[in-house]
CSV table of C-alpha atoms and ligand atoms in Angstrom, one decimal:
chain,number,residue,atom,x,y,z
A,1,UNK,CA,-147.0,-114.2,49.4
A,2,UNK,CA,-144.7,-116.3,48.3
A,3,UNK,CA,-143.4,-119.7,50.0
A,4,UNK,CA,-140.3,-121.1,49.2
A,5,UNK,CA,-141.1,-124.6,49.8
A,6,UNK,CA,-138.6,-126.7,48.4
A,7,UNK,CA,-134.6,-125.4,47.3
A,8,UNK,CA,-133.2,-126.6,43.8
A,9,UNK,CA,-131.1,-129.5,45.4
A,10,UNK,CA,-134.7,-130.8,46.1
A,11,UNK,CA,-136.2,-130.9,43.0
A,12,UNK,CA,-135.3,-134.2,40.4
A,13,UNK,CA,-133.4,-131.9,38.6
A,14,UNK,CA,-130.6,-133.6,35.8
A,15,UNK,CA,-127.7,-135.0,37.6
A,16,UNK,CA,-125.4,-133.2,35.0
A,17,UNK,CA,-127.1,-129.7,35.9
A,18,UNK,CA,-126.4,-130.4,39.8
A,19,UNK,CA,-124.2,-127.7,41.5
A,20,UNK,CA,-123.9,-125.5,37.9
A,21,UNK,CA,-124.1,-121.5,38.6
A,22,UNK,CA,-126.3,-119.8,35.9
A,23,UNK,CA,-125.0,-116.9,33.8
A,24,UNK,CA,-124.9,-113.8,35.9
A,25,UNK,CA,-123.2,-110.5,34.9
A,26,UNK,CA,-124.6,-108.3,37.8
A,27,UNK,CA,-127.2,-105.9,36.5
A,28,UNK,CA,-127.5,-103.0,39.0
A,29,UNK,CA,-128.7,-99.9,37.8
A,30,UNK,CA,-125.6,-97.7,37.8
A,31,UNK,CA,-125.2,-94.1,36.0
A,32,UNK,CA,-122.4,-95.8,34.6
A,33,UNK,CA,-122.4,-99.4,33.2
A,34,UNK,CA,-119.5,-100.3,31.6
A,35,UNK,CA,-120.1,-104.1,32.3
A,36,UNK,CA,-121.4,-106.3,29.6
A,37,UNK,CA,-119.7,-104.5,26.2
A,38,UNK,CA,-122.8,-103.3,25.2
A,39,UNK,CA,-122.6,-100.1,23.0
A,40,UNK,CA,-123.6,-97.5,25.4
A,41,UNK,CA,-124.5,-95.4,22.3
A,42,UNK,CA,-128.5,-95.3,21.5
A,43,UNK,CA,-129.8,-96.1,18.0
A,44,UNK,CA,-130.1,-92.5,16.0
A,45,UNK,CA,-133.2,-90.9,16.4
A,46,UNK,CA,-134.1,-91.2,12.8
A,47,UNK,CA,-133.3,-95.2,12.7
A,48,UNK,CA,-135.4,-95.6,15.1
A,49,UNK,CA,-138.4,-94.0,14.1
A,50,UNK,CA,-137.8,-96.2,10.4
A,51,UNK,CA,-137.7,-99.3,12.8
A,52,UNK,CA,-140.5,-98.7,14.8
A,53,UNK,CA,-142.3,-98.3,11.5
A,54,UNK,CA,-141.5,-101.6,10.6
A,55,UNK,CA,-142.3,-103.2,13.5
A,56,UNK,CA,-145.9,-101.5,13.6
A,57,UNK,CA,-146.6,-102.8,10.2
A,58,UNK,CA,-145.6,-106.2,11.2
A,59,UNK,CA,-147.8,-106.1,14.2
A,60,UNK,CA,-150.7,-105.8,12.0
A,61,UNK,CA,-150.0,-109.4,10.7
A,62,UNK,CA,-148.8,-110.7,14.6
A,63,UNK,CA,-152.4,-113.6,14.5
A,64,UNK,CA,-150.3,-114.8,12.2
A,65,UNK,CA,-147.0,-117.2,12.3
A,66,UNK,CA,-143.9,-115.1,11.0
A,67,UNK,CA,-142.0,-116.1,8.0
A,68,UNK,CA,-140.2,-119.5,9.4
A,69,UNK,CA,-137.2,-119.5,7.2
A,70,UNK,CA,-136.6,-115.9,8.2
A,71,UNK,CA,-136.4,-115.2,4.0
A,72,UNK,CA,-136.1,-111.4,4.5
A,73,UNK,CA,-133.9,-111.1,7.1
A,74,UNK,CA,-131.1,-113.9,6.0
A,75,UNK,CA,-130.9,-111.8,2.9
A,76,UNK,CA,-130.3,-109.0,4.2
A,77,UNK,CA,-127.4,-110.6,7.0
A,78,UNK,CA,-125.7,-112.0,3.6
A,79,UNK,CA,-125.8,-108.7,1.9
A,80,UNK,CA,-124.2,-106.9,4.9
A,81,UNK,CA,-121.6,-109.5,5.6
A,82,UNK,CA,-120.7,-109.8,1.6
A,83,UNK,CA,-117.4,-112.1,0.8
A,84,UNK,CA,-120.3,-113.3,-2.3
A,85,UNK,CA,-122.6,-115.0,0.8
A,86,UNK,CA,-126.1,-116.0,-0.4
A,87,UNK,CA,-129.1,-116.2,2.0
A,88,UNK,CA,-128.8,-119.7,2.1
A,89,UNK,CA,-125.6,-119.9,3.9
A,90,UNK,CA,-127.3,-118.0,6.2
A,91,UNK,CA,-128.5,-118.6,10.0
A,92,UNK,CA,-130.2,-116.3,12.7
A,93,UNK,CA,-131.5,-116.4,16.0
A,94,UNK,CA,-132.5,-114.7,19.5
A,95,UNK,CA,-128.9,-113.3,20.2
A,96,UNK,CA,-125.6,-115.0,19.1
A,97,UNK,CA,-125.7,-117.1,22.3
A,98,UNK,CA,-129.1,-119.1,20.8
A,99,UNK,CA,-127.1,-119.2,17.5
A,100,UNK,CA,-124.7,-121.0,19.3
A,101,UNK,CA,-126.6,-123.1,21.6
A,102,UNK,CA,-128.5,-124.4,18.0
A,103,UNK,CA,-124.9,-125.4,17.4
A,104,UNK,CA,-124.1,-127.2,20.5
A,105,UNK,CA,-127.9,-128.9,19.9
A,106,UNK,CA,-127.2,-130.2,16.2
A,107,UNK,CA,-123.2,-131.1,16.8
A,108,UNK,CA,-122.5,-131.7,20.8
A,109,UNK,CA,-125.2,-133.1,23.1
A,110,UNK,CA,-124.7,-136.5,25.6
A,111,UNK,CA,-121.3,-138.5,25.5
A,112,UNK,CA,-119.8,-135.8,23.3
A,113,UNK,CA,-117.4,-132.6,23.5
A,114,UNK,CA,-117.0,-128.9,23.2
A,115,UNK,CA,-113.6,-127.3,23.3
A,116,UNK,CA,-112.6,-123.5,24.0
A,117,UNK,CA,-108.9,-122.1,24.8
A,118,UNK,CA,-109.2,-120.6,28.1
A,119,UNK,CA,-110.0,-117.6,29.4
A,120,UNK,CA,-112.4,-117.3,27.2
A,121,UNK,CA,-116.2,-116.6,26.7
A,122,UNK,CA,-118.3,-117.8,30.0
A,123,UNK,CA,-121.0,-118.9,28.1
A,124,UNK,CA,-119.4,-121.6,25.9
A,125,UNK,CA,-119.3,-124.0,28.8
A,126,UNK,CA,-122.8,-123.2,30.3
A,127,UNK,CA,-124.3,-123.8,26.9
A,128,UNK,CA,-122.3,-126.7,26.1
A,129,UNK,CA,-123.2,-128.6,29.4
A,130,UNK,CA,-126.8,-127.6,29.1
A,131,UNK,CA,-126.6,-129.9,25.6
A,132,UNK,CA,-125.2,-132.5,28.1
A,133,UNK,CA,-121.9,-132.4,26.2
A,134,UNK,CA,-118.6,-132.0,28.0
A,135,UNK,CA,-116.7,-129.0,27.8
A,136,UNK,CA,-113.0,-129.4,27.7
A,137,UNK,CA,-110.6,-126.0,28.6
A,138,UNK,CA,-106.9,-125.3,26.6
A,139,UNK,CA,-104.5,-122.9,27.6
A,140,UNK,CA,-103.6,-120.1,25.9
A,141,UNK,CA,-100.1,-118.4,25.3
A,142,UNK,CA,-98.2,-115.0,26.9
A,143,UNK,CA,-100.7,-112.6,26.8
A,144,UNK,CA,-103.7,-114.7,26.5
A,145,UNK,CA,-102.2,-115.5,22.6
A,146,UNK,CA,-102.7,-118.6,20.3
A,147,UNK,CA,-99.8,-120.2,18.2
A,148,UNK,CA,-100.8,-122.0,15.4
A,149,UNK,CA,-99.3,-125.4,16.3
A,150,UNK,CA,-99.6,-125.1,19.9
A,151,UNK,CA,-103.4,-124.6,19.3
A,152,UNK,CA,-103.4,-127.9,16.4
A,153,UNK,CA,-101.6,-129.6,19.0
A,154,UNK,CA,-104.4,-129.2,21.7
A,155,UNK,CA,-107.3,-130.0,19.1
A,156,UNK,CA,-105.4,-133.1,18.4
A,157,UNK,CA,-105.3,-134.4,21.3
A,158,UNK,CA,-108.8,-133.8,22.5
A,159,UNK,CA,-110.7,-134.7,19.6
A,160,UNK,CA,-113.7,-132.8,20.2
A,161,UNK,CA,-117.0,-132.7,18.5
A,162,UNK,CA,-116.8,-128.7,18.6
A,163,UNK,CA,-114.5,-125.6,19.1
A,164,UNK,CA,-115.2,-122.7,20.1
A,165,UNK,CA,-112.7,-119.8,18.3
A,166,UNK,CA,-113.7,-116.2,20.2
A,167,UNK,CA,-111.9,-114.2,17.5
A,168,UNK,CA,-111.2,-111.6,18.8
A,169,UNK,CA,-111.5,-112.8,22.4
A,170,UNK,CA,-113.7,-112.5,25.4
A,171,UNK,CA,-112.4,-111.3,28.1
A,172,UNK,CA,-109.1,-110.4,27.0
A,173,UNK,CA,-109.2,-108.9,23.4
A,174,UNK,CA,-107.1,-110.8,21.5
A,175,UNK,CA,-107.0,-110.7,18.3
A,176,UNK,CA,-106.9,-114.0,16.4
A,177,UNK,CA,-105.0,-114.9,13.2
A,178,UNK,CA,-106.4,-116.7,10.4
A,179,UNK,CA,-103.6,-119.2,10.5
A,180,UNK,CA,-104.5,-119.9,13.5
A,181,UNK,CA,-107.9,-120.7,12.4
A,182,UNK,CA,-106.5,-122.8,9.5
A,183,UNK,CA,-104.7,-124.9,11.8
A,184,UNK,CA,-107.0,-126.0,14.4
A,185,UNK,CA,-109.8,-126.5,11.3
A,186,UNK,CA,-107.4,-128.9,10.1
A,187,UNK,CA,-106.5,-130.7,13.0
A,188,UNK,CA,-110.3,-130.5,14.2
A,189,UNK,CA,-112.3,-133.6,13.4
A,190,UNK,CA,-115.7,-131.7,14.2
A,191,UNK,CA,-117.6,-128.2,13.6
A,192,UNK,CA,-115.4,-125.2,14.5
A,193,UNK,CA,-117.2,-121.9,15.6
A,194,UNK,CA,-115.0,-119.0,15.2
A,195,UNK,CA,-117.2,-116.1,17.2
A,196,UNK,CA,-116.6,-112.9,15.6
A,197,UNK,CA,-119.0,-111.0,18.0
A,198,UNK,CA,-116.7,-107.8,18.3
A,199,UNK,CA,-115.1,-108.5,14.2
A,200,UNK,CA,-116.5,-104.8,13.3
A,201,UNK,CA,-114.0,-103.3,16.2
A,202,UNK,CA,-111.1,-104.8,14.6
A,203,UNK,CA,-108.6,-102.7,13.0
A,204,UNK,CA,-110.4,-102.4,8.7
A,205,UNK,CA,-107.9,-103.8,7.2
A,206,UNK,CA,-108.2,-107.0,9.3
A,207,UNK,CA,-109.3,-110.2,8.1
A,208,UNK,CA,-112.9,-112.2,9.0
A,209,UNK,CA,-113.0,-115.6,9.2
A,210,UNK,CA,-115.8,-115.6,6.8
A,211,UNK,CA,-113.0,-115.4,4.2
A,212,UNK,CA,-111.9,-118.9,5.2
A,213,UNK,CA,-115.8,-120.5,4.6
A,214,UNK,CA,-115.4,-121.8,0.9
A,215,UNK,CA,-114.3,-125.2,0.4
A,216,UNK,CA,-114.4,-125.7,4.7
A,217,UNK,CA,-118.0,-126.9,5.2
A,218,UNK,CA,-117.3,-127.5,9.0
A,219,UNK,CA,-116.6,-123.9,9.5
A,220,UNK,CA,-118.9,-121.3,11.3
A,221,UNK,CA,-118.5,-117.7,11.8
A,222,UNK,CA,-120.9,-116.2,13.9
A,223,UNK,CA,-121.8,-112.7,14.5
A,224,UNK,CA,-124.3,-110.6,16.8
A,225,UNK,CA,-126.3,-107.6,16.4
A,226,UNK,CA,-125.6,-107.2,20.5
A,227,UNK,CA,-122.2,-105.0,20.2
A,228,UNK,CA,-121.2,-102.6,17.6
A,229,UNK,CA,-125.0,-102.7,15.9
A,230,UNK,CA,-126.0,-101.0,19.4
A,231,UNK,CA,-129.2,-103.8,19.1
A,232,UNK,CA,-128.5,-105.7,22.7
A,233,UNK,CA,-132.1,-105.4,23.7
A,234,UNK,CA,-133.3,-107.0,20.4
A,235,UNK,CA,-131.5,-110.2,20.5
A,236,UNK,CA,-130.3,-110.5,17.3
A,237,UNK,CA,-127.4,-112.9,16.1
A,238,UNK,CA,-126.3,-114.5,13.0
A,239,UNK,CA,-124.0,-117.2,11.4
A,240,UNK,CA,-122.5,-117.7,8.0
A,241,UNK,CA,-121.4,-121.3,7.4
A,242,UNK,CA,-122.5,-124.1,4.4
A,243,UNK,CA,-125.9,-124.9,3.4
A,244,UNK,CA,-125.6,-128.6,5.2
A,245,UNK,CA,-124.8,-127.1,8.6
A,246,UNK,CA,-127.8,-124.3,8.0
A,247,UNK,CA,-129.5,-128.2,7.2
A,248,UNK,CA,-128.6,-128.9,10.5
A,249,UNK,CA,-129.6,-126.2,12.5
A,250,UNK,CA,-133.2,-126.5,10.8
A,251,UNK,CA,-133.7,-130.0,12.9
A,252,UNK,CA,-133.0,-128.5,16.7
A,253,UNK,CA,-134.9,-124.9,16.4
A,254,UNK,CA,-138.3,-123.9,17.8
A,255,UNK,CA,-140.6,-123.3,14.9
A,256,UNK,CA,-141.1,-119.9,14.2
A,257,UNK,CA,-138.2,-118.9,16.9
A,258,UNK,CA,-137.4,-115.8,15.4
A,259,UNK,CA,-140.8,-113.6,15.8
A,260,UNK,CA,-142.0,-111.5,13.3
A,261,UNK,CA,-141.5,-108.0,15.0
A,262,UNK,CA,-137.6,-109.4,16.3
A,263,UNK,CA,-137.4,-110.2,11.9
A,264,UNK,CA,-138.7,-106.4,11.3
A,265,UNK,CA,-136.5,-104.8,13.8
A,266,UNK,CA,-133.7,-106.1,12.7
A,267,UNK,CA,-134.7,-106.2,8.6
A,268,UNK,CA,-134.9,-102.3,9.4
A,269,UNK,CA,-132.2,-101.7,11.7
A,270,UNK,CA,-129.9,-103.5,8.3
A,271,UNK,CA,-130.9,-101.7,6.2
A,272,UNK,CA,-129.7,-98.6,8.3
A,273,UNK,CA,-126.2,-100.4,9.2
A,274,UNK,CA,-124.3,-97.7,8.3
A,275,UNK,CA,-126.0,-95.7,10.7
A,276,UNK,CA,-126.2,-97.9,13.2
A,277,UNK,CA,-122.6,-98.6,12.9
A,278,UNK,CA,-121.9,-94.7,13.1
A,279,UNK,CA,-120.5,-94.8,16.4
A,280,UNK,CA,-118.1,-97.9,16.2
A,281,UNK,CA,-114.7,-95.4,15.4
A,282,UNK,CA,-115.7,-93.3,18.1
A,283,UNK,CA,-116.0,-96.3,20.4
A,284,UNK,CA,-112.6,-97.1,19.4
A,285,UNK,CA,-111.2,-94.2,19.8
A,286,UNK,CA,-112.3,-94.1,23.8
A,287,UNK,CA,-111.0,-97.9,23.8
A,288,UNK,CA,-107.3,-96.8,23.1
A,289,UNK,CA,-107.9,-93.8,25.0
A,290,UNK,CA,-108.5,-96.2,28.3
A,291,UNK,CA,-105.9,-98.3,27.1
A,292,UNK,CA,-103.2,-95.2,27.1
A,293,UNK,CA,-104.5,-93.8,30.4
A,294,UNK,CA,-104.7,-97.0,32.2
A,295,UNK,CA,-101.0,-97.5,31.3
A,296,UNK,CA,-100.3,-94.0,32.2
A,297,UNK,CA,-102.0,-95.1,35.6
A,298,UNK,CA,-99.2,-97.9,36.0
A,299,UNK,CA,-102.0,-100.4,34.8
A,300,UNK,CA,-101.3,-103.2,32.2
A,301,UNK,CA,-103.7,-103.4,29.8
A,302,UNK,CA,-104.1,-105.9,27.0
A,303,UNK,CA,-104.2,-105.8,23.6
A,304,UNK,CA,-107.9,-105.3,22.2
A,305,UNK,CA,-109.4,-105.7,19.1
A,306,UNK,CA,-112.8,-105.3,20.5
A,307,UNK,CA,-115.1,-102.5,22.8
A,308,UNK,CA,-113.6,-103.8,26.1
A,309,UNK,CA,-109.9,-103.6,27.4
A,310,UNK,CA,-108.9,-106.1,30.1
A,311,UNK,CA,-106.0,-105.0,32.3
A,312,UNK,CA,-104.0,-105.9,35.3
A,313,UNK,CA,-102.0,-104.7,37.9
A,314,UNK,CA,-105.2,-104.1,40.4
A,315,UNK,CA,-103.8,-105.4,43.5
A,316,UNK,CA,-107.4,-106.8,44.6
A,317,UNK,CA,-110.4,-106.7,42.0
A,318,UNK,CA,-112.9,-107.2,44.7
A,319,UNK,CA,-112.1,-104.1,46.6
A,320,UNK,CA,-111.5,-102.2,43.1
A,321,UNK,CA,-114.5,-103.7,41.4
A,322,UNK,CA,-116.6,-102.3,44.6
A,323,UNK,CA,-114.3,-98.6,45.1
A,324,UNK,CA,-116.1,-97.9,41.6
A,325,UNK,CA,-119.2,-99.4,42.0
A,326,UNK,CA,-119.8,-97.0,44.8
A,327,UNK,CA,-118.8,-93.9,42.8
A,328,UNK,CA,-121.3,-94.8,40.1
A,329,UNK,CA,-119.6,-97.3,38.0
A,330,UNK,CA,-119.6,-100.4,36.6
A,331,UNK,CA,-117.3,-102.7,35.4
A,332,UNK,CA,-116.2,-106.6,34.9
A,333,UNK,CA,-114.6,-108.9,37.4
A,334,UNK,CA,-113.9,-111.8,35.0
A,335,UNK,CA,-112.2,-114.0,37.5
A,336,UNK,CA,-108.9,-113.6,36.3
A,337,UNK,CA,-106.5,-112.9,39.4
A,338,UNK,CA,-105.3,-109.4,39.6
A,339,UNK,CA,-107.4,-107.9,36.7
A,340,UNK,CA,-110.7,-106.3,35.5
A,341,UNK,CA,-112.3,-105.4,32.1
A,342,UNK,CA,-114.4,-102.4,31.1
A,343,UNK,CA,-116.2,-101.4,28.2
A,344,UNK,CA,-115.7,-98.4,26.0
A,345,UNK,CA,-118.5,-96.0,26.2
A,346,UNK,CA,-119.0,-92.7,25.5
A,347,UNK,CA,-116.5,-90.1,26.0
A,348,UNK,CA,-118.1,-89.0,29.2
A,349,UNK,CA,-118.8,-92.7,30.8
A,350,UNK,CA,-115.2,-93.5,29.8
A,351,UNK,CA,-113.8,-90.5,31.5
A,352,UNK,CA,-116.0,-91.1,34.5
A,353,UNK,CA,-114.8,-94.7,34.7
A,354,UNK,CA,-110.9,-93.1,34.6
A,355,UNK,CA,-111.5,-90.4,37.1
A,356,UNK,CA,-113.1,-92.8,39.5
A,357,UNK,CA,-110.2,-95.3,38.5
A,358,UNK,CA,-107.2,-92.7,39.6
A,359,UNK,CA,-109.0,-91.5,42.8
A,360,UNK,CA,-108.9,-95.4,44.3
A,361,UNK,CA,-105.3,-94.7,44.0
A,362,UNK,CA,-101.9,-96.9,42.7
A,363,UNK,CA,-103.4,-100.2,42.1
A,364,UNK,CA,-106.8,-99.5,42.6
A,365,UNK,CA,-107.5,-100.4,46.3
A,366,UNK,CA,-107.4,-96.9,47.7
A,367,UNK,CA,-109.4,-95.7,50.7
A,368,UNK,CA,-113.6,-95.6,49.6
B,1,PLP,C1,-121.7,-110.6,23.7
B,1,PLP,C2,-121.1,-111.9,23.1
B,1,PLP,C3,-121.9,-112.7,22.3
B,1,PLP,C4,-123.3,-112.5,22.1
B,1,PLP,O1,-124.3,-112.2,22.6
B,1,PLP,P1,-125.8,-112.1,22.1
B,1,PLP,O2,-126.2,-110.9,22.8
B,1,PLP,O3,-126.4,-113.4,22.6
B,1,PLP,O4,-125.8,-112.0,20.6
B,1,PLP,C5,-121.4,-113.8,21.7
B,1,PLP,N1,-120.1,-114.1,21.9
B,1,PLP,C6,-119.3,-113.4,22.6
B,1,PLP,C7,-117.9,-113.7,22.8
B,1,PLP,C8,-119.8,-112.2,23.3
B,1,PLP,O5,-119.0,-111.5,24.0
């Protein structure tokens, strides 16, 4: 048996940790789980066996340390991502979200900043002030937007040591345009991150950030594995930036972070991207179809160039969040009054999700 003998207030925990609330997307095991964006598609059959392959042969070899530098796998991330990358511009890790706390390790830490335009990505702060940094919130335009010069004006008056560019956004979808990228880089005096974790949802003739790298060595674009890859349970991410800041990065990791079956699963699972990215159109394709019924419903949704669409309108999210939740479904309250977000899945989890949706009635606080 257990005994709780002391609570967390007790222990001598950091001062600068006291009263913080860890990360924690409700994980409940629903028939539907629209919740966290992950692609509710699984890997195809035939990738997987290939990948589980890989991973056996690598087991063989586990008594020993796995390739440090990752050789294999940062090839094959610069191959994919193309725009003439070379492996050593090239940075992985256990999920984007350890990509980016190696960031926050190398280039924020005590008596420095982090800066994200809010609402934005939960995580930023929580990994920022786990560095010991500051986090420092902006504001965004009408419809969660970013202007250029409104967004060069709020870099230069905070100065900060990092920034944090969700492109497009989390919660909201937004897409984010390259000037706008241009503009805070140049009014930035530190590393800005522009997180393209949902980039391959974006319309294809959209632009990455990665196409703004040469000649800016204190841009980062970072990608994930997590979303349209379908590769969530792996914890796979990546970044693309200079050589210097891939220098940098090499100071704050663990040695031998990335083990040598999470390097085969994801070698493999590269060299079947176009598989794995198979189901990305179709996800899209039940993204606007939520979007259309949602309005139809007399929601508003935003604008998304990602797998999720927030919306508004919901009279109370609490009451909405928990009408579908008890008819099998699960979805986001992000915390942003009068609205919820939901993930694309497949055709039948989406249509679940809108069925479930129109029987709570106008606004969504209908009668359980
Ligand atoms: C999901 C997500 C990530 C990444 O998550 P990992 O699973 O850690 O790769 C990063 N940034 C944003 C904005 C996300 O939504």
């Amino acid at each position: 048996m257990v005994r709780v003998s002391v609570r967390l207030d007790d222990l001598p925990l950091r001062d600068d940790l006291r009263g913080l609330t860890p990360y924690g997307a409700p994980q409940a095991p629903l028939p539907v789980a629209l919740n966290v964006n992950e692609n509710t598609h699984p890997v195809p059959e035939a990738v997987a066996d290939d990948i589980l392959d890989s991973i056996a042969r690598a087991l063989r070899e586990v008594n020993r340390y796995p390739d440090r530098e990752f050789t294999a796998l940062r090839e094959g991330f610069a191959e994919y991502l193309g725009h003439g990358l070379s492996a050593a511009q090239i940075w992985a890790a256990n999920g984007s979200n350890e990509v980016l706390q190696h960031l926050l390790q190398a280039f924020a830490g005590p008596g420095r900043t982090a800066f994200g335009f809010a609402p934005t990505y939960s995580m930023y702060p929580l990994l920022t002030r786990a560095t010991g940094a500051t986090y420092v919130s902006g504001t965004r335009g009408v419809d969660y937007t970013l202007a250029p010069d409104d967004a060069a004006a709020q870099i230069d008056r905070a100065q900060p040591d990092v920034v944090f560019l969700c492109a497009p956004n989390n919660p909201t979808g937004t897409p984010l345009g390259l000037d706008v990228i241009e503009a805070v880089y140049d009014a930035a005096p530190g590393i800005v991150i522009v997180d393209e974790a949902y980039q391959e949802f974006a319309p294809r003739d959209s632009r990455s950030a990665l196409t703004l790298l040469a000649d800016r060595p204190r841009l980062v674009v970072s990608r994930t594995m997590s979303k349209a890859f379908a590769f969530a349970g792996a914890r796979v991410g990546y970044l693309a930036a200079d050589p210097a800041v891939i220098d940098a990065l090499r100071l704050v990791r663990l040695p031998y972070h990335l083990s040598a079956l999470t390097q085969a699963a994801a070698s493999a699972a590269l060299r079947h991207a176009p598989a794995m990215l198979a189901m990305v159109d179709e996800i899209v394709a039940q993204r606007d179809r939520i979007s259309a019924t949602l309005d139809a419903l007399g929601y508003r949704p935003f604008e998304s160039w990602t797998n999720f669409v927030l919306f508004s309108g919901v009279e109370d999210p609490a009451t909405t969040w928990q009408g579908l939740y008890d008819r099998g479904v699960l979805i986001r309250d992000v915390g942003i009054a009068h609205s919820l977000r939901v993930t694309a899945g497949t055709e039948e989890e989406s249509t679940a999700f809108l069925d479930a949706l129109a029987s709570l009635g106008p606004g969504g606080s209908g009668a359980h």
